[in-house]
Short mmCIF file of C-alpha atoms in Angstrom, two decimals:
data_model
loop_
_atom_site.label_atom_id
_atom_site.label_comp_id
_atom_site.label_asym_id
_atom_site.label_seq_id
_atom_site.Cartn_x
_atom_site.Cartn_y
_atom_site.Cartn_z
CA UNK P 1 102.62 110.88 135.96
CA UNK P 2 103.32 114.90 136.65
CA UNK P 3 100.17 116.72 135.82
CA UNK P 4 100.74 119.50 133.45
CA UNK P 5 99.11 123.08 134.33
CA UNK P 6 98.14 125.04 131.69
CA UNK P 7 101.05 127.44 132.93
CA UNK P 8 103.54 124.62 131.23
CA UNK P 9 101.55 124.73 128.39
CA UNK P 10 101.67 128.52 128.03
CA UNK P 11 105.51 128.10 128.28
CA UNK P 12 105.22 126.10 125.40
CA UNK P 13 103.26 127.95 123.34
CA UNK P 14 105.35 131.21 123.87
CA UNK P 15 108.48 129.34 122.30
CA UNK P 16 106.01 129.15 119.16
CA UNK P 17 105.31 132.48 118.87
CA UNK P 18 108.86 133.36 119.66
CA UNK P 19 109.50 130.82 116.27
CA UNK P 20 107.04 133.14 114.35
CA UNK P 21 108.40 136.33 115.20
CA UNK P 22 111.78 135.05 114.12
CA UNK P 23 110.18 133.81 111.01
CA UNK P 24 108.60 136.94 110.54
CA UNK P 25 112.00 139.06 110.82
CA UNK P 26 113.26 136.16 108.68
CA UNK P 27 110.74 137.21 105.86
CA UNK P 28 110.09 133.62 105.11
CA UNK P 29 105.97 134.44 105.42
CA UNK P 30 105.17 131.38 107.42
CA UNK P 31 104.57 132.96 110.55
CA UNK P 32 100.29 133.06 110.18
CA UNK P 33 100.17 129.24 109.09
CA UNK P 34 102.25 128.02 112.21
CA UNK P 35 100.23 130.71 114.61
CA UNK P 36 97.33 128.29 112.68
CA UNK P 37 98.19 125.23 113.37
CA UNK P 38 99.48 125.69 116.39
CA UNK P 39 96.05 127.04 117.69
CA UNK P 40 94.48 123.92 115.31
CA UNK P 41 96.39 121.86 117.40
CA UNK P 42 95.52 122.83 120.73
CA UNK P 43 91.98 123.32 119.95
CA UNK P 44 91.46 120.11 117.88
CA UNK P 45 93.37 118.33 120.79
CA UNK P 46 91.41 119.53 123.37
CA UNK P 47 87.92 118.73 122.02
CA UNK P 48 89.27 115.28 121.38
CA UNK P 49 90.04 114.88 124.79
CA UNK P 50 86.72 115.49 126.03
CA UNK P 51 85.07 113.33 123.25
CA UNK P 52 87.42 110.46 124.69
CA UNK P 53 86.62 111.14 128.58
CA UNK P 54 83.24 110.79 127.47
CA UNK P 55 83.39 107.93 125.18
CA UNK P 56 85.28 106.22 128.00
CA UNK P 57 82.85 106.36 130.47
CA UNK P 58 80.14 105.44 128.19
CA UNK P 59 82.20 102.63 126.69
CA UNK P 60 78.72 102.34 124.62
CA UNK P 61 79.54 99.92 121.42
CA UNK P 62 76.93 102.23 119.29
CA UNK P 63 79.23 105.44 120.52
CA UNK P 64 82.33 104.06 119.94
CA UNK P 65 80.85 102.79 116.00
CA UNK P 66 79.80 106.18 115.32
CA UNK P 67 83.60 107.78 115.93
CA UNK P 68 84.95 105.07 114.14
CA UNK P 69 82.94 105.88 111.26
CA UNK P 70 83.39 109.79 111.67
CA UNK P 71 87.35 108.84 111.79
CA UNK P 72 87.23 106.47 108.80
CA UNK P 73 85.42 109.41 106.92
CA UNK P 74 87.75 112.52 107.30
CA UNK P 75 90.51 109.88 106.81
CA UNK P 76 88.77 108.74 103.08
CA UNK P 77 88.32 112.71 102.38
CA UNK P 78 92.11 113.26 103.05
CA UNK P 79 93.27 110.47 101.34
CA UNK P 80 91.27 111.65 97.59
CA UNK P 81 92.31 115.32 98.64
CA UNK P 82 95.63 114.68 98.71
CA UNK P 83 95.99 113.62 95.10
CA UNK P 84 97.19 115.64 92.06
CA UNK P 85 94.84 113.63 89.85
CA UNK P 86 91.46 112.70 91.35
CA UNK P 87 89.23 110.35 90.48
CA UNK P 88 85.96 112.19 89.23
CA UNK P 89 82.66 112.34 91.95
CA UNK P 90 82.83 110.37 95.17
CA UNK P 91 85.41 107.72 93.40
CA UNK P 92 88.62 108.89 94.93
CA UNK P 93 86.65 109.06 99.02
CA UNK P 94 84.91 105.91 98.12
CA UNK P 95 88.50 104.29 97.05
CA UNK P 96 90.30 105.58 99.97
CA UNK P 97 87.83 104.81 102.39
CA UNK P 98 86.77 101.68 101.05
CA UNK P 99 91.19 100.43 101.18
CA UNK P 100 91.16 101.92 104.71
CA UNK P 101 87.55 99.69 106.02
CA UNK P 102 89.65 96.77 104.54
CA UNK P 103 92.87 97.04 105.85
CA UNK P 104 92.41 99.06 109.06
CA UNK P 105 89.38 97.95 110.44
CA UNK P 106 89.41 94.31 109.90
CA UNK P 107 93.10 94.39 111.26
CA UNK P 108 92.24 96.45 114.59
CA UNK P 109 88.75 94.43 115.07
CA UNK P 110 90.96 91.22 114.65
CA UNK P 111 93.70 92.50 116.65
CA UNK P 112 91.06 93.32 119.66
CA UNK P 113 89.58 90.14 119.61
CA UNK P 114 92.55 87.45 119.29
CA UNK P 115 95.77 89.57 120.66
CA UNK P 116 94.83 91.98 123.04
CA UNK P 117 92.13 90.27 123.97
CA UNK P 118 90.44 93.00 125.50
CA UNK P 119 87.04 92.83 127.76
CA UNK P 120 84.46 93.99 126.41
CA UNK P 121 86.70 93.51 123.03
CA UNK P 122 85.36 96.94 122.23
CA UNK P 123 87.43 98.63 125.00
CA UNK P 124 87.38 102.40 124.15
CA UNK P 125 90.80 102.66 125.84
CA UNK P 126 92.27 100.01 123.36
CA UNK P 127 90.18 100.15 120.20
CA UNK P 128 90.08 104.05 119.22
CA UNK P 129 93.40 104.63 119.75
CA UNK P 130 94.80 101.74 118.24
CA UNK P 131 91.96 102.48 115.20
CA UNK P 132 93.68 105.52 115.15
CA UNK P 133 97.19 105.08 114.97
CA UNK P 134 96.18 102.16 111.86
CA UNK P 135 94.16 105.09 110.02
CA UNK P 136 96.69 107.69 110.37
CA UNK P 137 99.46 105.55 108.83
CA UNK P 138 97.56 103.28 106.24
CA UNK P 139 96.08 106.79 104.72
CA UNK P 140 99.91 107.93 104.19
CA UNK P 141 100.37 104.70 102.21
CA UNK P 142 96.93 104.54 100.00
CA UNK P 143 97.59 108.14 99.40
CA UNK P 144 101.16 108.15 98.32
CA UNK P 145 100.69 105.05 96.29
CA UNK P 146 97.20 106.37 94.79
CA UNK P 147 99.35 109.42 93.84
CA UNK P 148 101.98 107.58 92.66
CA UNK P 149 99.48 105.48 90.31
CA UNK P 150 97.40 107.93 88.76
CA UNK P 151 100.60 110.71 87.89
CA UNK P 152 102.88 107.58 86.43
CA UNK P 153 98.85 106.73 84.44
CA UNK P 154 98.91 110.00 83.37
CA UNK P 155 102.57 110.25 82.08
CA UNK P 156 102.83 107.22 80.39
CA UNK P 157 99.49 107.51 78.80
CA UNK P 158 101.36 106.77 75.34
CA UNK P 159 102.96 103.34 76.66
CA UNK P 160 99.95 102.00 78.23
CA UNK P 161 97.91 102.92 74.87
CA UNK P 162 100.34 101.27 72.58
CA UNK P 163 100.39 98.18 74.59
CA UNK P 164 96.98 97.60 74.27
CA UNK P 165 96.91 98.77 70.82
CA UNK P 166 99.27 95.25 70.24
CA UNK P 167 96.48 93.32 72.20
CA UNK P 168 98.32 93.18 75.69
CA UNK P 169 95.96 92.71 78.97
CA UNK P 170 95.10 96.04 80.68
CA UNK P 171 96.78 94.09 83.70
CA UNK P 172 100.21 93.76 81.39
CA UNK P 173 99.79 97.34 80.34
CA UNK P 174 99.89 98.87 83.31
CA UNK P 175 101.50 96.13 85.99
CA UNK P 176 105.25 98.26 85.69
CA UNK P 177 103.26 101.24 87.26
CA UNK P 178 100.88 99.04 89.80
CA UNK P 179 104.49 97.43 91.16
CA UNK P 180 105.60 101.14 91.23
CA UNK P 181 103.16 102.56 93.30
CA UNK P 182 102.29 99.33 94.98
CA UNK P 183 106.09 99.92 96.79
CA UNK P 184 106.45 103.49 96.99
CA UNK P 185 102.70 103.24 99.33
CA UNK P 186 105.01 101.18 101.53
CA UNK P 187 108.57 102.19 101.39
CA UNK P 188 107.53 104.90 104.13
CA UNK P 189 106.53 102.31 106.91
CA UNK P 190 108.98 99.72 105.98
CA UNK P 191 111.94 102.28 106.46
CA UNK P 192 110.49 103.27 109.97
CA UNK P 193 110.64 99.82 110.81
CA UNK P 194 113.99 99.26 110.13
CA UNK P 195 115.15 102.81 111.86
CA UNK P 196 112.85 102.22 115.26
CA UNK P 197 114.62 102.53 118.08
CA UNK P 198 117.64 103.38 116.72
CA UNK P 199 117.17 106.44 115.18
CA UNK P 200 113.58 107.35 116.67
CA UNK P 201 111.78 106.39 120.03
CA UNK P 202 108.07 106.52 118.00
CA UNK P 203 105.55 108.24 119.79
CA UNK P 204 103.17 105.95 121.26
CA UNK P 205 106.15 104.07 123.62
CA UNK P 206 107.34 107.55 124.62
CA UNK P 207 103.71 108.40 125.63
CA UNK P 208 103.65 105.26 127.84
CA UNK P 209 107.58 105.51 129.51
CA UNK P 210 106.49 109.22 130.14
CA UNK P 211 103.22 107.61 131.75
CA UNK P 212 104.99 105.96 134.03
CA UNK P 213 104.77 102.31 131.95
CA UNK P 214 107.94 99.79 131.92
CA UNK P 215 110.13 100.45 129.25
CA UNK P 216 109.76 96.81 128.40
CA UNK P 217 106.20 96.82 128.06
CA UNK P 218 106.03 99.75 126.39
CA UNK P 219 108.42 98.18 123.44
CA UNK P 220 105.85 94.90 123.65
CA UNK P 221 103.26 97.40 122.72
CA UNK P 222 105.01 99.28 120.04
CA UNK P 223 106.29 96.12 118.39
CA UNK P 224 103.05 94.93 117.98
CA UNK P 225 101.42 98.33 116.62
CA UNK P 226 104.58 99.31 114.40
CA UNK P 227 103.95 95.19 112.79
CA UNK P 228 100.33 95.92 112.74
CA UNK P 229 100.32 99.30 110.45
CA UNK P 230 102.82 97.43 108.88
CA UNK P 231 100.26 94.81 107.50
CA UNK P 232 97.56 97.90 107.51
CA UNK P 233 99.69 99.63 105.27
CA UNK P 234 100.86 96.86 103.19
CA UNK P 235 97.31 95.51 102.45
CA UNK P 236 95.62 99.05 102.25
CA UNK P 237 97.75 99.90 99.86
CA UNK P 238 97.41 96.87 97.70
CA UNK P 239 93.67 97.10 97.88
CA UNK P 240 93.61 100.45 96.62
CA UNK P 241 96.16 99.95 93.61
CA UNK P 242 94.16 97.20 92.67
CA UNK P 243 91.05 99.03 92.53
CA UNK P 244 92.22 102.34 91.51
CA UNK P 245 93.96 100.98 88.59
CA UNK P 246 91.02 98.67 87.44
CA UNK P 247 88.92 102.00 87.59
CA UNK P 248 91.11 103.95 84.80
CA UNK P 249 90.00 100.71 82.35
CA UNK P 250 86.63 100.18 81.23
CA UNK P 251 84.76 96.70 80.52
CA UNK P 252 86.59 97.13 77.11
CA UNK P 253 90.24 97.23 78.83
CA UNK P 254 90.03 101.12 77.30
CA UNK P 255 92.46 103.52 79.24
CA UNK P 256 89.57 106.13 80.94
CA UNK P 257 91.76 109.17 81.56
CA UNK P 258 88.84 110.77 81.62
CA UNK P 259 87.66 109.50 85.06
CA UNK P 260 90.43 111.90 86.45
CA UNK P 261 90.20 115.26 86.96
CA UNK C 1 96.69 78.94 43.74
CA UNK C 2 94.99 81.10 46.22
CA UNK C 3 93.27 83.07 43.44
CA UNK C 4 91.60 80.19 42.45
CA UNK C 5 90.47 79.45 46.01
CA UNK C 6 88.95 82.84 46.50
CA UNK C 7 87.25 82.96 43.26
CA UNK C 8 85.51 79.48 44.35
CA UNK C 9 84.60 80.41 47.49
CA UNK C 10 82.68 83.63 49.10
CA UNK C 11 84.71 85.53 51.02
CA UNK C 12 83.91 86.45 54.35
CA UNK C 13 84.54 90.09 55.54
CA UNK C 14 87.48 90.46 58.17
CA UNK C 15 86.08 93.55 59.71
CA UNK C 16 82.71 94.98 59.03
CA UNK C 17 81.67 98.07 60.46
CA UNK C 18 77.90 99.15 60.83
CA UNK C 19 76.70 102.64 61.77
CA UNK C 20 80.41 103.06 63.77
CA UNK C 21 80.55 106.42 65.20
CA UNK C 22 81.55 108.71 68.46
CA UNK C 23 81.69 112.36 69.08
CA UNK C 24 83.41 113.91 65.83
CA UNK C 25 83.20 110.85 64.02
CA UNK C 26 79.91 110.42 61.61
CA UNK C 27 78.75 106.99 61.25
CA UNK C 28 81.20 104.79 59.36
CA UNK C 29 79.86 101.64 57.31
CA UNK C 30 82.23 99.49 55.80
CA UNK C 31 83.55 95.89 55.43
CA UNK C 32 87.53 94.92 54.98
CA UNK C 33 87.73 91.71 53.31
CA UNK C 34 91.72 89.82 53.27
CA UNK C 35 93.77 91.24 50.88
CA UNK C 36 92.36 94.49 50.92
CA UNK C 37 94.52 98.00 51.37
CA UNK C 38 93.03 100.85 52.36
CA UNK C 39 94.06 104.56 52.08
CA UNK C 40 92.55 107.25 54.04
CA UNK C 41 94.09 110.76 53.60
CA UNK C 42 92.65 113.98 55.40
CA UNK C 43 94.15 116.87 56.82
CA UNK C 44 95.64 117.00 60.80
CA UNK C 45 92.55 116.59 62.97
CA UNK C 46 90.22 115.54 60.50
CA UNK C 47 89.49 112.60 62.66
CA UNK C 48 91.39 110.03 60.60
CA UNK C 49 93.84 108.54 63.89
CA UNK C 50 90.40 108.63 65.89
CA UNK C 51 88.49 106.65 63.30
CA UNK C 52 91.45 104.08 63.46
CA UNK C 53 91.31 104.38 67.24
CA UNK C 54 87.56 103.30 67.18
CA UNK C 55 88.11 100.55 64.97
CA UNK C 56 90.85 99.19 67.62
CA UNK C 57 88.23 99.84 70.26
CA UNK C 58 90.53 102.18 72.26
CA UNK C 59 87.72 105.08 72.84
CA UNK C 60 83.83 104.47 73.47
CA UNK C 61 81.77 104.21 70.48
CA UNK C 62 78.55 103.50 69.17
CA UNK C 63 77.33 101.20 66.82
CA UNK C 64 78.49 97.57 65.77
CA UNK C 65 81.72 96.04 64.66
CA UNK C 66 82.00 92.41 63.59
CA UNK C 67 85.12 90.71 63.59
CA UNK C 68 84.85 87.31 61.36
CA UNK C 69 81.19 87.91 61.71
CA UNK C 70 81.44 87.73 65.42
CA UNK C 71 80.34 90.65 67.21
CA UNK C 72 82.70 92.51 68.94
CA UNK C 73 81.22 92.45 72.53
CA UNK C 74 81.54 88.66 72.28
CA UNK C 75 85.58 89.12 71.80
CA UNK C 76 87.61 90.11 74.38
CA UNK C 77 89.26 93.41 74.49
CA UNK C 78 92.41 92.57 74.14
CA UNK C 79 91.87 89.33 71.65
CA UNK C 80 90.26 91.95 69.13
CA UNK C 81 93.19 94.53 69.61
CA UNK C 82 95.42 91.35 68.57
CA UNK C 83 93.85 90.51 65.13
CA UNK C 84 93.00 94.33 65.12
CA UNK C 85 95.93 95.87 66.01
CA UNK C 86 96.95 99.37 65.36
CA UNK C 87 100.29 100.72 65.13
CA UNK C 88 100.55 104.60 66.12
CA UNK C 89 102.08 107.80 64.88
CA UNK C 90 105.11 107.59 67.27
CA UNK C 91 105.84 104.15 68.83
CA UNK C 92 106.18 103.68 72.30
CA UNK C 93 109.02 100.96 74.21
CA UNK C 94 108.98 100.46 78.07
CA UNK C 95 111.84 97.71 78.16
CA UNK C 96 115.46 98.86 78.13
CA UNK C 97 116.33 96.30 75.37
CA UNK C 98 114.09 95.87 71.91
CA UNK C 99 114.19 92.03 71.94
CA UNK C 100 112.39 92.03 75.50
CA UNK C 101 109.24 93.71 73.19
CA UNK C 102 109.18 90.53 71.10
CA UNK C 103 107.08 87.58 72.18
CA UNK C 104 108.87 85.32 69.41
CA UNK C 105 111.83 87.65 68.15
CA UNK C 106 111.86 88.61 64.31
CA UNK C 107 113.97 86.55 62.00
CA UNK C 108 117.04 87.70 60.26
CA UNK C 109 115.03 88.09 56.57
CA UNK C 110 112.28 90.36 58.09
CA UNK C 111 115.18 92.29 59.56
CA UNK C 112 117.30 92.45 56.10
CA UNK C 113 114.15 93.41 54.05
CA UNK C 114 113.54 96.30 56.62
CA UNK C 115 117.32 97.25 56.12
CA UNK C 116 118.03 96.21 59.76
CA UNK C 117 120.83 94.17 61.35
CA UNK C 118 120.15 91.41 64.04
CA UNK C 119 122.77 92.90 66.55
CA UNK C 120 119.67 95.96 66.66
CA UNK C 121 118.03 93.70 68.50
CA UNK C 122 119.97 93.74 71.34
CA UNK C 123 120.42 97.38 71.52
CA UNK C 124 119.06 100.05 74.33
CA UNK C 125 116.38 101.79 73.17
CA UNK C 126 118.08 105.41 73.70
CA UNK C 127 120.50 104.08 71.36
CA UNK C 128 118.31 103.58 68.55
CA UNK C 129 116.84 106.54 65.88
CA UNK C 130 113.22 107.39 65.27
CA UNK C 131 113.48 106.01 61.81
CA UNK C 132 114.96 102.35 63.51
CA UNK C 133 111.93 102.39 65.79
CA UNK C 134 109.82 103.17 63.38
CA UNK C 135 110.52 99.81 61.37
CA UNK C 136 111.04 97.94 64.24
CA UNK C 137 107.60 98.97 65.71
CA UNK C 138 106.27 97.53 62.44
CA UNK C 139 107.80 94.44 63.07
CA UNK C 140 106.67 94.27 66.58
CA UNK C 141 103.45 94.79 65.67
CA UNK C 142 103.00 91.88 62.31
CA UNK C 143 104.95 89.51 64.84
CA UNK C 144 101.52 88.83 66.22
CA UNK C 145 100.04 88.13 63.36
CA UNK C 146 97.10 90.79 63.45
CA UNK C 147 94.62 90.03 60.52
CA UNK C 148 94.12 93.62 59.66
CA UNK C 149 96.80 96.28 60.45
CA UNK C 150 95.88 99.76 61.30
CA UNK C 151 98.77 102.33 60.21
CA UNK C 152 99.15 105.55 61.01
CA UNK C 153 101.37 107.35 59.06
CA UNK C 154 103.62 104.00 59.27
CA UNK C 155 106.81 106.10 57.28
CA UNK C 156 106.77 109.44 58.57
CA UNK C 157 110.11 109.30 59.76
CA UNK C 158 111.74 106.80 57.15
CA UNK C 159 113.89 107.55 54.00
CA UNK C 160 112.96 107.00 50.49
CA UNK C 161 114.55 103.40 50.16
CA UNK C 162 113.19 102.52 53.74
CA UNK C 163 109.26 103.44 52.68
CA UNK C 164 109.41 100.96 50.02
CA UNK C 165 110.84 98.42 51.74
CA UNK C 166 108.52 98.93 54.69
CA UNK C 167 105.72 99.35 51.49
CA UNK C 168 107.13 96.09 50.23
CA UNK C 169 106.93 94.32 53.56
CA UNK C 170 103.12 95.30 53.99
CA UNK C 171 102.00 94.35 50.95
CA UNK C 172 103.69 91.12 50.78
CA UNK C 173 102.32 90.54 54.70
CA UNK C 174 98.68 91.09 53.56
CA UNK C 175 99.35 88.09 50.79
CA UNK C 176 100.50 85.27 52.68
CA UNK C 177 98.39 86.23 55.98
CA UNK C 178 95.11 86.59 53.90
CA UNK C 179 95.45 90.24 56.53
CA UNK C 180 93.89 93.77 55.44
CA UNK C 181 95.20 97.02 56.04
CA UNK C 182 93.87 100.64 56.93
CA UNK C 183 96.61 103.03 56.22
CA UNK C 184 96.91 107.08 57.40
CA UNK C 185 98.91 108.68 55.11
CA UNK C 186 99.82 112.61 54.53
CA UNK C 187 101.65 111.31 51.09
CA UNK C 188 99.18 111.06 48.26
CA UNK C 189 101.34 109.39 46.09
CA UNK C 190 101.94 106.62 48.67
CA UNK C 191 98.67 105.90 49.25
CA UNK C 192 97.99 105.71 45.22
CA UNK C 193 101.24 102.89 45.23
CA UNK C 194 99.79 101.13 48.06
CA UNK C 195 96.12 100.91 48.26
CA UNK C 196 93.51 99.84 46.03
CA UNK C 197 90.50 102.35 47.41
CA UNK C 198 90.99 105.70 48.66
CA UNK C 199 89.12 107.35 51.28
CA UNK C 200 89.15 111.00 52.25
CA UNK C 201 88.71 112.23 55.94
CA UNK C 202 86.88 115.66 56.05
CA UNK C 203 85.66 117.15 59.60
CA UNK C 204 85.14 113.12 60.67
CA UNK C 205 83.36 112.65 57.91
CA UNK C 206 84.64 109.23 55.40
CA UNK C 207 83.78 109.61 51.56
CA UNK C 208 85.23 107.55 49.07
CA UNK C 209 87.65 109.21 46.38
CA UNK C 210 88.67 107.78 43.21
CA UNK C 211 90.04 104.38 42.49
#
């Protein structure tokens, strides 16, 4: 692979701030969040690059728990931050996190173990990116359909009420809404599916072709991580509709709007 | 027939109420036995659609409510809501078509008395006018045979000739289900035609008027 100097970086970096002068002559008053982010990115990017070189020559099991944790965490805080309507106190990171352990964890630990088949099955190179890759795209799908859930709770507050005012289930009153969010937490991931490779070349192939990798066992490798945050997604997101919903009902099958914010 | 039974027999309460209160409400005590109608009149936000809500055990509450002598913690949530069953200021539908709200669809004399036609049935709800849902939300509601009905303001939206055949329908409902009712009312007069005790909601609090 051709090294890159922090020269070709700096190349790189002046066609950003070249994008927020013109923004800035543009008056659209973006120009400080992308001079931001941009400097988020590189900064974030680089620490994480050390914390890997080290990880991966310790390839210590306790190590590689601890970022897995640390990653599950931000990825629970994101996920309740994202919403319109939280759930009050630690419910929404404790929801989010709790759908992400589920789907995301169990799926990458099983994946390590009986696919891969990596030695130790712990592999730093293997699990925390692959970890990764599952968090980043099951939180897009718990959050969406969390969103979706407690907005469509919160507008048809009326419909849900008068259904269980007639002695309907809490599970009848709201199972229109849980369907609802249910598919719009996995539309995303589905659709990227059926446009890989034809529309996109997704990210983690590219990285290996540009590493040098065959082409064919690059798409072996993206095949099985676009089916695994597939399943990530898909159960991640059914987790945390289930739970999420049960939340806005009490023991008495009472719709708690209260236990938003 | 059925006076004679009652007379010979003591009559259980449907719904008794001890000490039933939550914030705004002060404690409520009483006992609906079958046959009974029930007026409650009060000003907007004198806590008269909460005190109905408590009774359907839609918000918290404290204190005890017996259903057929059986407390309600030992009922289901949603088993109570079905012999208690409340129907509310505006009615709510979430299929496209009315029938699909029916578990058994309502037969062609409940329809007439209510002034409706059967070909309503298979109508979209946009179609239909508040006074049409109104009636058929009543219908929707005595189709599960509920052994007290809780009404709030059941004929707000209806025309003279429609709130006494709804009135009609109620009262003749109670008889032959041995059911109760708790009405809401704004009209005075109604509730005098209807009910045979009158209540008056003031600041969430329940006193007994004449009758």
């Amino acid at each position: 692979m051709i090294q890159l100097t922090p020269t070709d970086l700096s190349i790189a970096t002046l066609l950003i701030v070249a994008l927020a002068i013109t923004t800035s002559l543009l008056q659209l008053n973006i120009a400080k969040s992308i001079l931001i982010s941009a400097s988020r990115t590189i900064i974030q990017l680089t620490l994480v690059g050390y914390v890997l070189k080290f990880i991966f020559t310790e390839a210590s099991l306790l190590l590689i728990g601890c970022m897995s944790l640390v990653m599950l965490a931000i990825a629970g805080y994101e996920s309740s931050s994202r919403q319109h309507r939280k759930f009050h106190g630690y419910w929404g990171f404790t929801l989010g996190s709790l759908s992400m352990f589920v789907s995301s964890f169990s799926l990458t630990f099983f994946t390590l173990i009986t696919i891969i088949n990596t030695d130790p099955w712990y592999a730093p190179q293997y699990s925390i990116p692959l970890l990764g890759m599952m968090l980043g795209n099951t939180l897009n799908g718990i959050s969406l359909s969390l969103d979706r859930l407690t907005q469509n709770t919160w507008q048809q507050k009326d419909v849900i009420e008068n259904r269980l005012m007639m002695g309907h289930t809490w599970q009848d009153a709201i199972k229109n809404i849980q369907v609802d969010s249910m598919k719009s937490g996995m539309t995303p991931i589905i659709n990227s599916m059926s446009v890989a490779g034809i529309v996109s070349l997704p990210g983690m192939m590219t990285g290996q072709i540009l590493a040098g990798a065959n082409p064919l066992d690059a798409v072996k490798y993206q095949i099985l991580i676009m089916l695994l945050i597939t399943a990530g997604t898909g159960f991640g997101t059914i987790t945390a509709v289930w739970f999420g919903s049960k939340r806005l009902f009490d023991e008495r099958q009472r719709l708690r709007l209260d236990r938003l914010r | 027939m059925t006076k004679n039974l009652i007379k010979n027999t003591t009559i259980a309460p449907i719904l008794t109420c001890d000490q039933l209160f939550s914030s705004g409400i002060t404690p409520v005590s009483i006992k609906i036995f079958p046959h009974d109608r029930i007026g409650i009149s009060g000003h907007s936000g004198s806590g008269k659609s909460r005190l109905l809500r408590l009774i359907c055990d839609l918000d918290p509450h404290q204190g005890e409510m017996l259903l057929n002598g059986k407390n309600y913690r030992n009922i289901e949530a949603n088993l109570w809501r079905q012999q208690i069953a409340l129907l509310p200021a505006t009615s709510q539908w979430w299929h496209e078509e009315i029938l699909n709200h029916f578990s058994t669809p309502p037969d062609k004399q409940l329809l007439d008395q209510l002034n409706l036609t059967n070909d309503i049935l298979s109508n979209p709800i946009h179609r239909l006018s508040s006074g049409e849902k109104q009636r058929l939300a009543i219908l929707r509601l005595i189709s599960q045979q509920p052994s007290l009905l809780l009404l709030d303001e059941p004929t707000a939206n209806l025309d003279k000739d429609n709130v006494t055949a709804v009135e009609n329908l109620l009262v003749h409902y109670c008889k032959t289900n041995h059911a109760a009712l708790i009405i809401v009312s704004h009209d005075q007069t109604q509730l005098q035609r209807l009910c045979q005790q009158i209540y008056q909601m003031n600041q969430g609090t329940l006193t007994v008027t004449e009758k």
